[in-house]
Structures are given as C-alpha cells and as structure tokens.
Tab-separated table of C-alpha atoms in Angstrom:
chain	number	residue	atom	x	y	z
A	1	UNK	CA	70.747	58.155	88.904
A	2	UNK	CA	73.961	56.269	89.650
A	3	UNK	CA	76.678	57.554	91.931
A	4	UNK	CA	79.084	58.072	88.997
A	5	UNK	CA	76.578	60.122	87.003
A	6	UNK	CA	75.840	62.283	90.063
A	7	UNK	CA	79.548	62.931	90.497
A	8	UNK	CA	79.870	63.689	86.785
A	9	UNK	CA	77.019	66.188	87.008
A	10	UNK	CA	78.636	67.862	90.010
A	11	UNK	CA	81.960	68.045	88.207
A	12	UNK	CA	80.303	69.482	85.101
A	13	UNK	CA	78.494	72.147	87.120
A	14	UNK	CA	81.715	73.019	88.952
A	15	UNK	CA	83.596	73.306	85.665
A	16	UNK	CA	80.938	75.453	84.016
A	17	UNK	CA	80.682	77.785	87.026
A	18	UNK	CA	84.483	78.048	87.197
A	19	UNK	CA	84.698	78.868	83.491
A	20	UNK	CA	81.913	81.460	83.664
A	21	UNK	CA	83.531	83.045	86.703
A	22	UNK	CA	86.900	83.297	84.965
A	23	UNK	CA	85.243	84.863	81.906
A	24	UNK	CA	83.637	87.467	84.169
A	25	UNK	CA	86.985	88.086	85.834
A	26	UNK	CA	88.680	88.492	82.420
A	27	UNK	CA	86.087	91.117	81.527
A	28	UNK	CA	87.461	93.357	84.286
A	29	UNK	CA	90.394	94.030	81.960
A	30	UNK	CA	88.068	94.910	79.089
A	31	UNK	CA	85.633	96.991	81.159
A	32	UNK	CA	87.727	98.478	83.988
A	33	UNK	CA	84.800	100.418	85.463
A	34	UNK	CA	83.354	97.069	86.572
A	35	UNK	CA	86.328	96.140	88.787
A	36	UNK	CA	83.977	95.398	91.693
A	37	UNK	CA	80.742	94.458	89.912
A	38	UNK	CA	82.188	91.613	87.841
A	39	UNK	CA	83.868	89.843	90.801
A	40	UNK	CA	80.551	90.238	92.650
A	41	UNK	CA	78.735	88.556	89.742
A	42	UNK	CA	81.376	85.818	89.611
A	43	UNK	CA	80.934	85.331	93.334
A	44	UNK	CA	77.184	85.044	92.952
A	45	UNK	CA	77.712	82.051	90.657
A	46	UNK	CA	79.142	80.206	93.680
A	47	UNK	CA	75.627	80.408	95.140
A	48	UNK	CA	74.432	77.926	92.522
A	49	UNK	CA	76.987	75.389	93.754
A	50	UNK	CA	75.975	76.006	97.384
A	51	UNK	CA	72.303	75.442	96.533
A	52	UNK	CA	72.581	72.553	94.100
A	53	UNK	CA	75.561	70.591	95.413
A	54	UNK	CA	77.056	71.664	98.749
A	55	UNK	CA	79.416	74.058	100.454
A	56	UNK	CA	82.487	71.810	100.040
A	57	UNK	CA	82.143	71.803	96.243
A	58	UNK	CA	81.519	75.565	96.349
A	59	UNK	CA	84.754	75.974	98.298
A	60	UNK	CA	86.589	73.972	95.627
A	61	UNK	CA	85.224	76.198	92.859
A	62	UNK	CA	86.154	79.285	94.892
A	63	UNK	CA	89.748	78.047	95.273
A	64	UNK	CA	90.005	77.209	91.552
A	65	UNK	CA	88.687	80.609	90.461
A	66	UNK	CA	90.899	82.364	93.006
A	67	UNK	CA	94.066	80.651	91.799
A	68	UNK	CA	93.235	81.179	88.133
A	69	UNK	CA	92.377	84.824	88.802
A	70	UNK	CA	95.708	85.558	90.435
A	71	UNK	CA	97.593	83.779	87.669
A	72	UNK	CA	95.631	84.950	84.614
A	73	UNK	CA	93.699	88.134	85.304
A	74	UNK	CA	95.394	91.446	84.548
A	75	UNK	CA	93.225	93.437	86.981
A	76	UNK	CA	94.787	92.308	90.259
A	77	UNK	CA	92.483	94.529	92.297
A	78	UNK	CA	89.471	92.610	90.950
A	79	UNK	CA	91.207	89.293	91.672
A	80	UNK	CA	91.954	90.376	95.237
A	81	UNK	CA	88.347	91.525	95.765
A	82	UNK	CA	87.108	88.132	94.561
A	83	UNK	CA	89.523	86.260	96.822
A	84	UNK	CA	89.063	88.422	99.903
A	85	UNK	CA	85.278	88.711	99.804
A	86	UNK	CA	83.070	88.054	96.782
A	87	UNK	CA	84.198	84.489	96.132
A	88	UNK	CA	83.618	83.017	99.557
A	89	UNK	CA	80.762	85.250	100.735
A	90	UNK	CA	77.975	83.055	99.269
A	91	UNK	CA	79.306	80.129	101.328
A	92	UNK	CA	79.561	82.242	104.486
A	93	UNK	CA	76.106	83.729	103.834
A	94	UNK	CA	74.562	80.262	103.641
A	95	UNK	CA	76.238	79.168	106.879
A	96	UNK	CA	75.376	82.360	108.775
A	97	UNK	CA	71.751	82.423	107.629
A	98	UNK	CA	71.297	78.808	108.664
A	99	UNK	CA	72.718	79.247	112.180
A	100	UNK	CA	72.177	82.868	113.200
A	101	UNK	CA	69.259	85.268	113.223
A	102	UNK	CA	68.478	88.943	113.507
A	103	UNK	CA	71.081	91.343	114.863
A	104	UNK	CA	73.892	88.811	115.357
A	105	UNK	CA	73.510	87.707	111.731
A	106	UNK	CA	74.045	91.259	110.477
A	107	UNK	CA	76.916	91.935	112.874
A	108	UNK	CA	78.693	88.825	111.557
A	109	UNK	CA	77.975	89.678	107.911
A	110	UNK	CA	79.298	93.226	108.305
A	111	UNK	CA	82.342	91.944	110.215
A	112	UNK	CA	83.176	89.536	107.384
A	113	UNK	CA	82.729	92.295	104.808
A	114	UNK	CA	84.857	94.828	106.674
A	115	UNK	CA	87.692	92.386	107.380
A	116	UNK	CA	87.665	91.325	103.715
A	117	UNK	CA	87.507	94.897	102.413
A	118	UNK	CA	90.351	96.128	104.620
A	119	UNK	CA	92.487	93.082	103.791
A	120	UNK	CA	91.774	93.569	100.076
A	121	UNK	CA	92.806	97.221	100.346
A	122	UNK	CA	96.133	96.404	102.002
A	123	UNK	CA	96.911	93.490	99.683
A	124	UNK	CA	96.043	95.526	96.585
A	125	UNK	CA	98.003	98.549	97.749
A	126	UNK	CA	101.087	96.957	99.286
A	127	UNK	CA	101.440	93.574	97.531
A	128	UNK	CA	100.174	94.302	94.013
A	129	UNK	CA	101.040	98.017	94.224
A	130	UNK	CA	97.667	99.175	92.898
A	131	UNK	CA	97.710	102.972	93.289
A	132	UNK	CA	95.102	104.586	95.511
A	133	UNK	CA	95.059	108.174	94.243
A	134	UNK	CA	92.343	109.331	96.644
A	135	UNK	CA	94.684	108.611	99.549
A	136	UNK	CA	97.251	111.010	98.138
A	137	UNK	CA	94.623	113.733	97.631
A	138	UNK	CA	92.505	113.399	100.759
A	139	UNK	CA	94.576	111.334	103.178
A	140	UNK	CA	93.216	108.640	105.467
A	141	UNK	CA	89.725	110.175	105.420
A	142	UNK	CA	89.338	108.865	101.868
A	143	UNK	CA	89.881	105.276	103.017
A	144	UNK	CA	87.331	105.673	105.818
A	145	UNK	CA	84.840	107.292	103.451
A	146	UNK	CA	85.229	104.507	100.923
A	147	UNK	CA	84.817	101.889	103.644
A	148	UNK	CA	81.618	103.581	104.832
A	149	UNK	CA	80.284	103.696	101.259
A	150	UNK	CA	81.344	100.065	100.839
A	151	UNK	CA	79.228	99.089	103.853
A	152	UNK	CA	76.145	100.680	102.299
A	153	UNK	CA	76.850	98.951	98.992
A	154	UNK	CA	77.430	95.656	100.825
A	155	UNK	CA	73.979	95.941	102.407
A	156	UNK	CA	72.456	96.425	98.947
A	157	UNK	CA	74.552	93.537	97.597
A	158	UNK	CA	73.327	91.197	100.327
A	159	UNK	CA	69.690	92.108	99.682
A	160	UNK	CA	70.179	91.714	95.929
A	161	UNK	CA	71.814	88.327	96.440
A	162	UNK	CA	68.930	87.169	98.648
A	163	UNK	CA	66.401	88.222	96.017
A	164	UNK	CA	68.374	86.606	93.182
A	165	UNK	CA	68.474	83.371	95.194
A	166	UNK	CA	64.682	83.522	95.587
A	167	UNK	CA	64.282	84.197	91.870
A	168	UNK	CA	66.560	81.277	91.034
A	169	UNK	CA	64.630	78.918	93.308
A	170	UNK	CA	61.261	79.991	91.903
A	171	UNK	CA	61.999	80.410	88.178
A	172	UNK	CA	65.340	78.987	87.058
A	173	UNK	CA	66.058	75.962	89.241
A	174	UNK	CA	64.014	73.470	87.210
A	175	UNK	CA	65.784	74.483	84.012
A	176	UNK	CA	69.207	74.329	85.679
A	177	UNK	CA	68.484	70.856	87.078
A	178	UNK	CA	67.203	69.648	83.713
A	179	UNK	CA	70.319	70.860	81.886
A	180	UNK	CA	72.733	69.301	84.381
A	181	UNK	CA	70.559	66.243	85.084
A	182	UNK	CA	70.253	66.567	88.839
C-alpha cells in the first residue's frame, strides 16, 4: 500500500469516526435521558483511532468532535462531558495502561475522571448555565453524592471499555481493516 493510500485511509477513518460521534452527540437532543451515555459511546469510537492509527490522529478527531459539539449540539451538558472526559479518555487510557500498572494505574484513572467530572460540573453550571436542581434541594451533599456515584459508574465504564476493546480485537478488527483497507 502506498503512502498516499495509507494517509487516505486514515483520513477516511477519522472522518467516519468524527461523523458518527457527531450523530451520537446530536441524539442527546432527541433522547435527553442519554446525556451521559451518548457522549460515552462517542468517546469509545476514539478507541478505534487509537488502535488502528495512533494517538495523534485520535487527538485530532477528539478536537474536531469537541469543536463541532460546542458549535452544533443543543445539549451543552453532553458536549461539556465529551470535552472534559469522554472524548480524550480513550487516549489517556491507552497511555496509562502502557506505562503504569496496578494501584498507580487506578489512582491516575480516577484522578483524571474526578478532575474532568468536577470541571464539567463547573463549566456546565457557571458557563453554560445548565441548572442543577438537586443542589437547590439538597445542597452541596448532592454534588458529593453524584460524584461518588460517578466514580462507581466510571469503574464500570472502564471495565466495559476494556471488554469492548477485547471484543473489537477478536471479532471486528478484520472486518474494520477490510472496509478501510488497512
């Protein structure tokens, strides 16, 4: 395969993943109960770029989806969640799992999640003025409770992502490579 056709394949994959991610992000306006699940699914698509191309291309797709999400998506909370965590986490996960092991790996993963979640909360609440009704009802304890629940859900998300990556490598990779001519 020539260098130009490899670059064309990479560009095609990046474009398709970007388009699919934006479609998932648009669906947050249609199905508002999936404000967190759809950005998580869009973020998982970045994993395909990390596996098949490299982290630099994945970062480019992340930036493209992030910019388009802020400009086009009505559900700003979903856009902020994608930007502050779900979009870049597959890249960070790949780096961390390559270089760190055991307890330090999990400390770093949880640190990244918590920083992203807290930043997303403040940006959503104070920049995009997304109301947080639980805060008015229950005070600061609601934010801490949601963060604790978010940590449990993050753990499940990380395990699910690891298993989906395994499934992709075992079952779907050959088909993906055949379609995009890798």
